[in-house]
Amino acid sequence: MKSKPKHVIKVHIWGGISKRGTTESVILKGIMKAEHYCTILQDGLLPFISSHFPDGDYRFQQDNDPKHTNWLVKSYLEDRSINWWKTPAESPDLNPIENVWGVIKILSPYSQ
């Protein structure tokens, strides 16, 4: 029988995949808010778009998690002319990275 920790530490991992490569992973401990998500996009998404899609031929896909659809995030994306669309949360058939997260959860010894 595996023992479980008394207090579970919540960790968010942001990452992106594309036909031209993967983004760096960004790890955030604790609760993620829209402000944190904008910082993640600034540090993780924008450099990736600049280096891998200088031609602007991309579409950023994210689910409709409240953090992703917050007015602050929408404004951030629009102000930077980021081409994006939203899909339902945790829908592996519509959002391919959900399959990646599913495998990571299965392989993680810390998964509940």
PDB file of N, CA and C in Angstrom:
ATOM      1  N   MET A   1       0.840  -1.179   0.000  1.00  0.00           N
ATOM      2  CA  MET A   1       0.000   0.000   0.000  1.00  0.00           C
ATOM      3  C   MET A   1       0.888   1.247   0.000  1.00  0.00           C
ATOM      4  N   LYS A   2       0.624   2.140  -0.933  1.00  0.00           N
ATOM      5  CA  LYS A   2       1.389   3.382  -1.017  1.00  0.00           C
ATOM      6  C   LYS A   2       0.868   4.381   0.005  1.00  0.00           C
ATOM      7  N   SER A   3       1.808   5.073   0.629  1.00  0.00           N
ATOM      8  CA  SER A   3       1.382   6.132   1.538  1.00  0.00           C
ATOM      9  C   SER A   3       1.260   7.431   0.753  1.00  0.00           C
ATOM     10  N   LYS A   4       0.291   8.242   1.147  1.00  0.00           N
ATOM     11  CA  LYS A   4       0.081   9.526   0.499  1.00  0.00           C
ATOM     12  C   LYS A   4       0.504  10.629   1.448  1.00  0.00           C
ATOM     13  N   PRO A   5       1.071  11.693   0.900  1.00  0.00           N
ATOM     14  CA  PRO A   5       1.453  12.805   1.765  1.00  0.00           C
ATOM     15  C   PRO A   5       0.222  13.438   2.401  1.00  0.00           C
ATOM     16  N   LYS A   6       0.412  13.973   3.603  1.00  0.00           N
ATOM     17  CA  LYS A   6      -0.697  14.594   4.322  1.00  0.00           C
ATOM     18  C   LYS A   6      -1.197  15.836   3.590  1.00  0.00           C
ATOM     19  N   HIS A   7      -0.255  16.646   3.093  1.00  0.00           N
ATOM     20  CA  HIS A   7      -0.616  17.859   2.367  1.00  0.00           C
ATOM     21  C   HIS A   7      -0.059  17.759   0.953  1.00  0.00           C
ATOM     22  N   VAL A   8      -0.943  17.774  -0.010  1.00  0.00           N
ATOM     23  CA  VAL A   8      -0.538  17.653  -1.401  1.00  0.00           C
ATOM     24  C   VAL A   8      -0.111  19.028  -1.924  1.00  0.00           C
ATOM     25  N   ILE A   9       1.032  19.066  -2.578  1.00  0.00           N
ATOM     26  CA  ILE A   9       1.515  20.294  -3.198  1.00  0.00           C
ATOM     27  C   ILE A   9       0.966  20.340  -4.617  1.00  0.00           C
ATOM     28  N   LYS A  10       0.313  21.429  -4.943  1.00  0.00           N
ATOM     29  CA  LYS A  10      -0.258  21.577  -6.275  1.00  0.00           C
ATOM     30  C   LYS A  10       0.757  22.269  -7.179  1.00  0.00           C
ATOM     31  N   VAL A  11       0.992  21.667  -8.323  1.00  0.00           N
ATOM     32  CA  VAL A  11       1.945  22.210  -9.281  1.00  0.00           C
ATOM     33  C   VAL A  11       1.252  22.301 -10.639  1.00  0.00           C
ATOM     34  N   HIS A  12       1.414  23.427 -11.302  1.00  0.00           N
ATOM     35  CA  HIS A  12       0.899  23.607 -12.656  1.00  0.00           C
ATOM     36  C   HIS A  12       2.083  23.576 -13.612  1.00  0.00           C
ATOM     37  N   ILE A  13       1.909  22.867 -14.705  1.00  0.00           N
ATOM     38  CA  ILE A  13       2.945  22.820 -15.735  1.00  0.00           C
ATOM     39  C   ILE A  13       2.315  23.312 -17.031  1.00  0.00           C
ATOM     40  N   TRP A  14       2.945  24.318 -17.622  1.00  0.00           N
ATOM     41  CA  TRP A  14       2.480  24.831 -18.908  1.00  0.00           C
ATOM     42  C   TRP A  14       3.479  24.408 -19.965  1.00  0.00           C
ATOM     43  N   GLY A  15       2.962  23.986 -21.081  1.00  0.00           N
ATOM     44  CA  GLY A  15       3.829  23.623 -22.186  1.00  0.00           C
ATOM     45  C   GLY A  15       3.059  23.675 -23.486  1.00  0.00           C
ATOM     46  N   GLY A  16       3.791  23.731 -24.573  1.00  0.00           N
ATOM     47  CA  GLY A  16       3.160  23.775 -25.880  1.00  0.00           C
ATOM     48  C   GLY A  16       3.830  22.823 -26.849  1.00  0.00           C
ATOM     49  N   ILE A  17       3.041  22.326 -27.785  1.00  0.00           N
ATOM     50  CA  ILE A  17       3.554  21.449 -28.829  1.00  0.00           C
ATOM     51  C   ILE A  17       3.116  22.013 -30.179  1.00  0.00           C
ATOM     52  N   SER A  18       3.926  21.767 -31.193  1.00  0.00           N
ATOM     53  CA  SER A  18       3.574  22.224 -32.532  1.00  0.00           C
ATOM     54  C   SER A  18       4.273  21.355 -33.565  1.00  0.00           C
ATOM     55  N   LYS A  19       3.931  21.584 -34.811  1.00  0.00           N
ATOM     56  CA  LYS A  19       4.593  20.849 -35.892  1.00  0.00           C
ATOM     57  C   LYS A  19       6.053  21.260 -36.043  1.00  0.00           C
ATOM     58  N   ARG A  20       6.430  22.368 -35.397  1.00  0.00           N
ATOM     59  CA  ARG A  20       7.804  22.862 -35.498  1.00  0.00           C
ATOM     60  C   ARG A  20       8.597  22.709 -34.205  1.00  0.00           C
ATOM     61  N   GLY A  21       8.052  21.985 -33.242  1.00  0.00           N
ATOM     62  CA  GLY A  21       8.788  21.755 -32.003  1.00  0.00           C
ATOM     63  C   GLY A  21       7.939  21.988 -30.768  1.00  0.00           C
ATOM     64  N   THR A  22       8.603  21.968 -29.627  1.00  0.00           N
ATOM     65  CA  THR A  22       7.914  22.157 -28.350  1.00  0.00           C
ATOM     66  C   THR A  22       8.454  23.394 -27.636  1.00  0.00           C
ATOM     67  N   THR A  23       7.596  23.968 -26.797  1.00  0.00           N
ATOM     68  CA  THR A  23       8.023  25.095 -25.977  1.00  0.00           C
ATOM     69  C   THR A  23       8.821  24.567 -24.792  1.00  0.00           C
ATOM     70  N   GLU A  24       9.470  25.459 -24.095  1.00  0.00           N
ATOM     71  CA  GLU A  24      10.040  25.112 -22.800  1.00  0.00           C
ATOM     72  C   GLU A  24       8.868  24.913 -21.842  1.00  0.00           C
ATOM     73  N   SER A  25       9.010  24.019 -20.890  1.00  0.00           N
ATOM     74  CA  SER A  25       7.984  23.850 -19.859  1.00  0.00           C
ATOM     75  C   SER A  25       8.141  24.956 -18.827  1.00  0.00           C
ATOM     76  N   VAL A  26       7.012  25.427 -18.330  1.00  0.00           N
ATOM     77  CA  VAL A  26       7.010  26.435 -17.278  1.00  0.00           C
ATOM     78  C   VAL A  26       6.282  25.826 -16.090  1.00  0.00           C
ATOM     79  N   ILE A  27       6.924  25.829 -14.924  1.00  0.00           N
ATOM     80  CA  ILE A  27       6.356  25.218 -13.720  1.00  0.00           C
ATOM     81  C   ILE A  27       5.974  26.313 -12.739  1.00  0.00           C
ATOM     82  N   LEU A  28       4.764  26.211 -12.211  1.00  0.00           N
ATOM     83  CA  LEU A  28       4.265  27.171 -11.237  1.00  0.00           C
ATOM     84  C   LEU A  28       3.678  26.399 -10.067  1.00  0.00           C
ATOM     85  N   LYS A  29       4.153  26.690  -8.876  1.00  0.00           N
ATOM     86  CA  LYS A  29       3.608  26.054  -7.675  1.00  0.00           C
ATOM     87  C   LYS A  29       2.463  26.903  -7.144  1.00  0.00           C
ATOM     88  N   GLY A  30       1.476  26.242  -6.575  1.00  0.00           N
ATOM     89  CA  GLY A  30       0.365  26.959  -5.967  1.00  0.00           C
ATOM     90  C   GLY A  30      -0.767  27.216  -6.938  1.00  0.00           C
ATOM     91  N   ILE A  31      -1.552  28.217  -6.624  1.00  0.00           N
ATOM     92  CA  ILE A  31      -2.740  28.542  -7.404  1.00  0.00           C
ATOM     93  C   ILE A  31      -2.361  29.482  -8.544  1.00  0.00           C
ATOM     94  N   MET A  32      -2.793  29.144  -9.735  1.00  0.00           N
ATOM     95  CA  MET A  32      -2.506  29.996 -10.885  1.00  0.00           C
ATOM     96  C   MET A  32      -3.682  30.940 -11.115  1.00  0.00           C
ATOM     97  N   LYS A  33      -3.349  32.200 -11.305  1.00  0.00           N
ATOM     98  CA  LYS A  33      -4.351  33.214 -11.621  1.00  0.00           C
ATOM     99  C   LYS A  33      -4.045  33.772 -13.004  1.00  0.00           C
ATOM    100  N   ALA A  34      -4.948  34.571 -13.521  1.00  0.00           N
ATOM    101  CA  ALA A  34      -4.786  35.135 -14.863  1.00  0.00           C
ATOM    102  C   ALA A  34      -3.478  35.907 -14.997  1.00  0.00           C
ATOM    103  N   GLU A  35      -3.090  36.634 -13.961  1.00  0.00           N
ATOM    104  CA  GLU A  35      -1.847  37.406 -14.003  1.00  0.00           C
ATOM    105  C   GLU A  35      -0.643  36.486 -14.196  1.00  0.00           C
ATOM    106  N   HIS A  36      -0.651  35.363 -13.471  1.00  0.00           N
ATOM    107  CA  HIS A  36       0.433  34.387 -13.607  1.00  0.00           C
ATOM    108  C   HIS A  36       0.453  33.807 -15.022  1.00  0.00           C
ATOM    109  N   TYR A  37      -0.737  33.550 -15.543  1.00  0.00           N
ATOM    110  CA  TYR A  37      -0.831  32.963 -16.873  1.00  0.00           C
ATOM    111  C   TYR A  37      -0.266  33.914 -17.929  1.00  0.00           C
ATOM    112  N   CYS A  38      -0.532  35.203 -17.791  1.00  0.00           N
ATOM    113  CA  CYS A  38       0.042  36.187 -18.728  1.00  0.00           C
ATOM    114  C   CYS A  38       1.568  36.169 -18.667  1.00  0.00           C
ATOM    115  N   THR A  39       2.114  36.028 -17.471  1.00  0.00           N
ATOM    116  CA  THR A  39       3.571  35.945 -17.319  1.00  0.00           C
ATOM    117  C   THR A  39       4.107  34.689 -17.999  1.00  0.00           C
ATOM    118  N   ILE A  40       3.396  33.588 -17.849  1.00  0.00           N
ATOM    119  CA  ILE A  40       3.792  32.341 -18.504  1.00  0.00           C
ATOM    120  C   ILE A  40       3.776  32.508 -20.024  1.00  0.00           C
ATOM    121  N   LEU A  41       2.743  33.161 -20.535  1.00  0.00           N
ATOM    122  CA  LEU A  41       2.681  33.401 -21.978  1.00  0.00           C
ATOM    123  C   LEU A  41       3.842  34.286 -22.431  1.00  0.00           C
ATOM    124  N   GLN A  42       4.149  35.293 -21.637  1.00  0.00           N
ATOM    125  CA  GLN A  42       5.255  36.202 -21.955  1.00  0.00           C
ATOM    126  C   GLN A  42       6.584  35.449 -21.999  1.00  0.00           C
ATOM    127  N   ASP A  43       6.803  34.594 -21.006  1.00  0.00           N
ATOM    128  CA  ASP A  43       8.084  33.887 -20.882  1.00  0.00           C
ATOM    129  C   ASP A  43       8.166  32.614 -21.720  1.00  0.00           C
ATOM    130  N   GLY A  44       7.029  31.973 -21.971  1.00  0.00           N
ATOM    131  CA  GLY A  44       7.043  30.684 -22.662  1.00  0.00           C
ATOM    132  C   GLY A  44       6.547  30.723 -24.098  1.00  0.00           C
ATOM    133  N   LEU A  45       5.427  31.404 -24.318  1.00  0.00           N
ATOM    134  CA  LEU A  45       4.821  31.392 -25.651  1.00  0.00           C
ATOM    135  C   LEU A  45       5.481  32.370 -26.621  1.00  0.00           C
ATOM    136  N   LEU A  46       5.630  33.614 -26.214  1.00  0.00           N
ATOM    137  CA  LEU A  46       6.137  34.629 -27.145  1.00  0.00           C
ATOM    138  C   LEU A  46       7.517  34.309 -27.708  1.00  0.00           C
ATOM    139  N   PRO A  47       8.479  33.875 -26.878  1.00  0.00           N
ATOM    140  CA  PRO A  47       9.781  33.513 -27.466  1.00  0.00           C
ATOM    141  C   PRO A  47       9.678  32.348 -28.456  1.00  0.00           C
ATOM    142  N   PHE A  48       8.798  31.405 -28.162  1.00  0.00           N
ATOM    143  CA  PHE A  48       8.612  30.251 -29.048  1.00  0.00           C
ATOM    144  C   PHE A  48       8.034  30.689 -30.393  1.00  0.00           C
ATOM    145  N   ILE A  49       7.011  31.530 -30.353  1.00  0.00           N
ATOM    146  CA  ILE A  49       6.411  32.021 -31.597  1.00  0.00           C
ATOM    147  C   ILE A  49       7.455  32.770 -32.425  1.00  0.00           C
ATOM    148  N   SER A  50       8.220  33.631 -31.763  1.00  0.00           N
ATOM    149  CA  SER A  50       9.238  34.422 -32.476  1.00  0.00           C
ATOM    150  C   SER A  50      10.275  33.542 -33.155  1.00  0.00           C
ATOM    151  N   SER A  51      10.721  32.494 -32.460  1.00  0.00           N
ATOM    152  CA  SER A  51      11.794  31.664 -33.009  1.00  0.00           C
ATOM    153  C   SER A  51      11.305  30.580 -33.969  1.00  0.00           C
ATOM    154  N   HIS A  52      10.108  30.059 -33.762  1.00  0.00           N
ATOM    155  CA  HIS A  52       9.635  28.938 -34.574  1.00  0.00           C
ATOM    156  C   HIS A  52       8.622  29.331 -35.655  1.00  0.00           C
ATOM    157  N   PHE A  53       7.992  30.479 -35.489  1.00  0.00           N
ATOM    158  CA  PHE A  53       6.970  30.911 -36.443  1.00  0.00           C
ATOM    159  C   PHE A  53       7.173  32.372 -36.856  1.00  0.00           C
ATOM    160  N   PRO A  54       8.368  32.722 -37.332  1.00  0.00           N
ATOM    161  CA  PRO A  54       8.595  34.113 -37.730  1.00  0.00           C
ATOM    162  C   PRO A  54       7.682  34.546 -38.881  1.00  0.00           C
ATOM    163  N   ASP A  55       7.168  33.556 -39.622  1.00  0.00           N
ATOM    164  CA  ASP A  55       6.262  33.854 -40.730  1.00  0.00           C
ATOM    165  C   ASP A  55       4.835  34.131 -40.254  1.00  0.00           C
ATOM    166  N   GLY A  56       4.579  33.947 -38.954  1.00  0.00           N
ATOM    167  CA  GLY A  56       3.243  34.189 -38.410  1.00  0.00           C
ATOM    168  C   GLY A  56       2.239  33.102 -38.730  1.00  0.00           C
ATOM    169  N   ASP A  57       2.704  31.973 -39.275  1.00  0.00           N
ATOM    170  CA  ASP A  57       1.821  30.874 -39.668  1.00  0.00           C
ATOM    171  C   ASP A  57       1.612  29.917 -38.500  1.00  0.00           C
ATOM    172  N   TYR A  58       0.813  30.325 -37.535  1.00  0.00           N
ATOM    173  CA  TYR A  58       0.524  29.498 -36.368  1.00  0.00           C
ATOM    174  C   TYR A  58      -0.866  29.842 -35.853  1.00  0.00           C
ATOM    175  N   ARG A  59      -1.385  28.991 -34.992  1.00  0.00           N
ATOM    176  CA  ARG A  59      -2.593  29.299 -34.246  1.00  0.00           C
ATOM    177  C   ARG A  59      -2.392  28.749 -32.844  1.00  0.00           C
ATOM    178  N   PHE A  60      -2.500  29.609 -31.853  1.00  0.00           N
ATOM    179  CA  PHE A  60      -2.350  29.225 -30.451  1.00  0.00           C
ATOM    180  C   PHE A  60      -3.685  28.682 -29.965  1.00  0.00           C
ATOM    181  N   GLN A  61      -3.653  27.478 -29.419  1.00  0.00           N
ATOM    182  CA  GLN A  61      -4.871  26.820 -28.959  1.00  0.00           C
ATOM    183  C   GLN A  61      -4.802  26.646 -27.457  1.00  0.00           C
ATOM    184  N   GLN A  62      -5.871  27.033 -26.789  1.00  0.00           N
ATOM    185  CA  GLN A  62      -5.970  26.817 -25.345  1.00  0.00           C
ATOM    186  C   GLN A  62      -7.411  26.474 -25.014  1.00  0.00           C
ATOM    187  N   ASP A  63      -7.598  25.778 -23.887  1.00  0.00           N
ATOM    188  CA  ASP A  63      -8.960  25.422 -23.514  1.00  0.00           C
ATOM    189  C   ASP A  63      -9.649  26.618 -22.855  1.00  0.00           C
ATOM    190  N   ASN A  64     -10.918  26.441 -22.514  1.00  0.00           N
ATOM    191  CA  ASN A  64     -11.674  27.559 -21.959  1.00  0.00           C
ATOM    192  C   ASN A  64     -11.675  27.576 -20.435  1.00  0.00           C
ATOM    193  N   ASP A  65     -10.579  27.141 -19.850  1.00  0.00           N
ATOM    194  CA  ASP A  65     -10.381  27.284 -18.412  1.00  0.00           C
ATOM    195  C   ASP A  65     -10.564  28.765 -18.067  1.00  0.00           C
ATOM    196  N   PRO A  66     -11.191  29.084 -16.940  1.00  0.00           N
ATOM    197  CA  PRO A  66     -11.419  30.496 -16.589  1.00  0.00           C
ATOM    198  C   PRO A  66     -10.159  31.363 -16.601  1.00  0.00           C
ATOM    199  N   LYS A  67      -9.025  30.793 -16.259  1.00  0.00           N
ATOM    200  CA  LYS A  67      -7.773  31.570 -16.309  1.00  0.00           C
ATOM    201  C   LYS A  67      -7.439  31.975 -17.741  1.00  0.00           C
ATOM    202  N   HIS A  68      -7.768  31.126 -18.675  1.00  0.00           N
ATOM    203  CA  HIS A  68      -7.428  31.370 -20.070  1.00  0.00           C
ATOM    204  C   HIS A  68      -8.400  32.335 -20.743  1.00  0.00           C
ATOM    205  N   THR A  69      -9.619  32.421 -20.242  1.00  0.00           N
ATOM    206  CA  THR A  69     -10.637  33.266 -20.869  1.00  0.00           C
ATOM    207  C   THR A  69     -10.877  34.562 -20.102  1.00  0.00           C
ATOM    208  N   ASN A  70     -10.121  34.780 -19.062  1.00  0.00           N
ATOM    209  CA  ASN A  70     -10.211  36.007 -18.281  1.00  0.00           C
ATOM    210  C   ASN A  70      -9.961  37.214 -19.188  1.00  0.00           C
ATOM    211  N   TRP A  71     -10.610  38.324 -18.904  1.00  0.00           N
ATOM    212  CA  TRP A  71     -10.459  39.533 -19.732  1.00  0.00           C
ATOM    213  C   TRP A  71      -9.001  39.975 -19.836  1.00  0.00           C
ATOM    214  N   LEU A  72      -8.241  39.796 -18.756  1.00  0.00           N
ATOM    215  CA  LEU A  72      -6.835  40.194 -18.756  1.00  0.00           C
ATOM    216  C   LEU A  72      -6.040  39.384 -19.789  1.00  0.00           C
ATOM    217  N   VAL A  73      -6.297  38.082 -19.827  1.00  0.00           N
ATOM    218  CA  VAL A  73      -5.605  37.204 -20.781  1.00  0.00           C
ATOM    219  C   VAL A  73      -6.059  37.510 -22.207  1.00  0.00           C
ATOM    220  N   LYS A  74      -7.360  37.698 -22.400  1.00  0.00           N
ATOM    221  CA  LYS A  74      -7.859  38.041 -23.737  1.00  0.00           C
ATOM    222  C   LYS A  74      -7.213  39.329 -24.239  1.00  0.00           C
ATOM    223  N   SER A  75      -7.141  40.323 -23.371  1.00  0.00           N
ATOM    224  CA  SER A  75      -6.510  41.598 -23.746  1.00  0.00           C
ATOM    225  C   SER A  75      -5.039  41.398 -24.075  1.00  0.00           C
ATOM    226  N   TYR A  76      -4.369  40.578 -23.266  1.00  0.00           N
ATOM    227  CA  TYR A  76      -2.952  40.292 -23.488  1.00  0.00           C
ATOM    228  C   TYR A  76      -2.746  39.693 -24.881  1.00  0.00           C
ATOM    229  N   LEU A  77      -3.552  38.694 -25.220  1.00  0.00           N
ATOM    230  CA  LEU A  77      -3.427  38.025 -26.512  1.00  0.00           C
ATOM    231  C   LEU A  77      -3.754  38.981 -27.663  1.00  0.00           C
ATOM    232  N   GLU A  78      -4.818  39.753 -27.504  1.00  0.00           N
ATOM    233  CA  GLU A  78      -5.215  40.690 -28.558  1.00  0.00           C
ATOM    234  C   GLU A  78      -4.176  41.793 -28.749  1.00  0.00           C
ATOM    235  N   ASP A  79      -3.647  42.329 -27.649  1.00  0.00           N
ATOM    236  CA  ASP A  79      -2.649  43.405 -27.734  1.00  0.00           C
ATOM    237  C   ASP A  79      -1.383  42.965 -28.457  1.00  0.00           C
ATOM    238  N   ARG A  80      -1.096  41.672 -28.423  1.00  0.00           N
ATOM    239  CA  ARG A  80       0.107  41.146 -29.064  1.00  0.00           C
ATOM    240  C   ARG A  80      -0.202  40.458 -30.391  1.00  0.00           C
ATOM    241  N   SER A  81      -1.445  40.605 -30.836  1.00  0.00           N
ATOM    242  CA  SER A  81      -1.902  40.018 -32.109  1.00  0.00           C
ATOM    243  C   SER A  81      -1.619  38.527 -32.184  1.00  0.00           C
ATOM    244  N   ILE A  82      -1.824  37.829 -31.067  1.00  0.00           N
ATOM    245  CA  ILE A  82      -1.618  36.380 -31.035  1.00  0.00           C
ATOM    246  C   ILE A  82      -2.857  35.705 -31.611  1.00  0.00           C
ATOM    247  N   ASN A  83      -2.646  34.904 -32.635  1.00  0.00           N
ATOM    248  CA  ASN A  83      -3.708  34.191 -33.323  1.00  0.00           C
ATOM    249  C   ASN A  83      -4.097  32.977 -32.474  1.00  0.00           C
ATOM    250  N   TRP A  84      -5.286  32.975 -31.886  1.00  0.00           N
ATOM    251  CA  TRP A  84      -5.652  31.904 -30.959  1.00  0.00           C
ATOM    252  C   TRP A  84      -7.119  31.521 -31.097  1.00  0.00           C
ATOM    253  N   TRP A  85      -7.408  30.311 -30.588  1.00  0.00           N
ATOM    254  CA  TRP A  85      -8.787  29.883 -30.421  1.00  0.00           C
ATOM    255  C   TRP A  85      -8.880  29.057 -29.159  1.00  0.00           C
ATOM    256  N   LYS A  86     -10.092  28.961 -28.624  1.00  0.00           N
ATOM    257  CA  LYS A  86     -10.289  28.189 -27.400  1.00  0.00           C
ATOM    258  C   LYS A  86     -11.053  26.911 -27.713  1.00  0.00           C
ATOM    259  N   THR A  87     -10.814  25.901 -26.892  1.00  0.00           N
ATOM    260  CA  THR A  87     -11.508  24.627 -27.005  1.00  0.00           C
ATOM    261  C   THR A  87     -11.988  24.230 -25.616  1.00  0.00           C
ATOM    262  N   PRO A  88     -12.915  23.282 -25.513  1.00  0.00           N
ATOM    263  CA  PRO A  88     -13.380  22.851 -24.191  1.00  0.00           C
ATOM    264  C   PRO A  88     -12.234  22.305 -23.338  1.00  0.00           C
ATOM    265  N   ALA A  89     -12.336  22.499 -22.037  1.00  0.00           N
ATOM    266  CA  ALA A  89     -11.312  22.016 -21.105  1.00  0.00           C
ATOM    267  C   ALA A  89     -11.208  20.494 -21.162  1.00  0.00           C
ATOM    268  N   GLU A  90      -9.987  20.010 -21.049  1.00  0.00           N
ATOM    269  CA  GLU A  90      -9.680  18.578 -20.972  1.00  0.00           C
ATOM    270  C   GLU A  90     -10.370  17.767 -22.063  1.00  0.00           C
ATOM    271  N   SER A  91     -10.216  18.195 -23.295  1.00  0.00           N
ATOM    272  CA  SER A  91     -10.800  17.503 -24.450  1.00  0.00           C
ATOM    273  C   SER A  91      -9.694  16.994 -25.366  1.00  0.00           C
ATOM    274  N   PRO A  92      -9.191  15.779 -25.108  1.00  0.00           N
ATOM    275  CA  PRO A  92      -8.065  15.271 -25.896  1.00  0.00           C
ATOM    276  C   PRO A  92      -8.377  15.131 -27.383  1.00  0.00           C
ATOM    277  N   ASP A  93      -9.649  14.980 -27.730  1.00  0.00           N
ATOM    278  CA  ASP A  93      -9.994  14.863 -29.140  1.00  0.00           C
ATOM    279  C   ASP A  93      -9.866  16.197 -29.880  1.00  0.00           C
ATOM    280  N   LEU A  94      -9.942  17.306 -29.156  1.00  0.00           N
ATOM    281  CA  LEU A  94      -9.845  18.632 -29.769  1.00  0.00           C
ATOM    282  C   LEU A  94      -8.548  19.357 -29.441  1.00  0.00           C
ATOM    283  N   ASN A  95      -7.906  18.974 -28.362  1.00  0.00           N
ATOM    284  CA  ASN A  95      -6.706  19.662 -27.893  1.00  0.00           C
ATOM    285  C   ASN A  95      -5.601  18.623 -27.695  1.00  0.00           C
ATOM    286  N   PRO A  96      -4.719  18.446 -28.670  1.00  0.00           N
ATOM    287  CA  PRO A  96      -3.739  17.354 -28.640  1.00  0.00           C
ATOM    288  C   PRO A  96      -2.847  17.307 -27.407  1.00  0.00           C
ATOM    289  N   ILE A  97      -2.554  18.447 -26.804  1.00  0.00           N
ATOM    290  CA  ILE A  97      -1.643  18.408 -25.652  1.00  0.00           C
ATOM    291  C   ILE A  97      -2.285  17.704 -24.455  1.00  0.00           C
ATOM    292  N   GLU A  98      -3.614  17.596 -24.437  1.00  0.00           N
ATOM    293  CA  GLU A  98      -4.273  16.864 -23.348  1.00  0.00           C
ATOM    294  C   GLU A  98      -3.823  15.403 -23.335  1.00  0.00           C
ATOM    295  N   ASN A  99      -3.517  14.845 -24.504  1.00  0.00           N
ATOM    296  CA  ASN A  99      -2.988  13.475 -24.563  1.00  0.00           C
ATOM    297  C   ASN A  99      -1.615  13.395 -23.910  1.00  0.00           C
ATOM    298  N   VAL A 100      -0.796  14.421 -24.110  1.00  0.00           N
ATOM    299  CA  VAL A 100       0.527  14.469 -23.483  1.00  0.00           C
ATOM    300  C   VAL A 100       0.371  14.521 -21.972  1.00  0.00           C
ATOM    301  N   TRP A 101      -0.497  15.421 -21.479  1.00  0.00           N
ATOM    302  CA  TRP A 101      -0.706  15.526 -20.024  1.00  0.00           C
ATOM    303  C   TRP A 101      -1.247  14.212 -19.461  1.00  0.00           C
ATOM    304  N   GLY A 102      -2.102  13.527 -20.217  1.00  0.00           N
ATOM    305  CA  GLY A 102      -2.631  12.248 -19.752  1.00  0.00           C
ATOM    306  C   GLY A 102      -1.537  11.220 -19.521  1.00  0.00           C
ATOM    307  N   VAL A 103      -0.589  11.136 -20.438  1.00  0.00           N
ATOM    308  CA  VAL A 103       0.535  10.201 -20.292  1.00  0.00           C
ATOM    309  C   VAL A 103       1.405  10.603 -19.104  1.00  0.00           C
ATOM    310  N   ILE A 104       1.670  11.890 -18.966  1.00  0.00           N
ATOM    311  CA  ILE A 104       2.487  12.362 -17.841  1.00  0.00           C
ATOM    312  C   ILE A 104       1.826  12.000 -16.515  1.00  0.00           C
ATOM    313  N   LYS A 105       0.517  12.176 -16.423  1.00  0.00           N
ATOM    314  CA  LYS A 105      -0.194  11.837 -15.182  1.00  0.00           C
ATOM    315  C   LYS A 105      -0.103  10.342 -14.881  1.00  0.00           C
ATOM    316  N   ILE A 106      -0.217   9.521 -15.914  1.00  0.00           N
ATOM    317  CA  ILE A 106      -0.130   8.068 -15.721  1.00  0.00           C
ATOM    318  C   ILE A 106       1.259   7.674 -15.232  1.00  0.00           C
ATOM    319  N   LEU A 107       2.286   8.279 -15.802  1.00  0.00           N
ATOM    320  CA  LEU A 107       3.663   7.916 -15.470  1.00  0.00           C
ATOM    321  C   LEU A 107       4.185   8.559 -14.193  1.00  0.00           C
ATOM    322  N   SER A 108       3.505   9.578 -13.713  1.00  0.00           N
ATOM    323  CA  SER A 108       3.978  10.286 -12.525  1.00  0.00           C
ATOM    324  C   SER A 108       3.735   9.480 -11.258  1.00  0.00           C
ATOM    325  N   PRO A 109       4.768   9.317 -10.430  1.00  0.00           N
ATOM    326  CA  PRO A 109       4.574   8.601  -9.166  1.00  0.00           C
ATOM    327  C   PRO A 109       3.749   9.421  -8.173  1.00  0.00           C
ATOM    328  N   TYR A 110       3.540  10.703  -8.459  1.00  0.00           N
ATOM    329  CA  TYR A 110       2.803  11.573  -7.545  1.00  0.00           C
ATOM    330  C   TYR A 110       1.352  11.752  -7.943  1.00  0.00           C
ATOM    331  N   SER A 111       0.955  11.129  -9.028  1.00  0.00           N
ATOM    332  CA  SER A 111      -0.410  11.272  -9.508  1.00  0.00           C
ATOM    333  C   SER A 111      -1.382  10.606  -8.546  1.00  0.00           C
ATOM    334  N   GLN A 112      -2.523  11.237  -8.381  1.00  0.00           N
ATOM    335  CA  GLN A 112      -3.521  10.688  -7.446  1.00  0.00           C
ATOM    336  C   GLN A 112      -4.521   9.832  -8.166  1.00  0.00           C
TER     337      GLN A 112
END
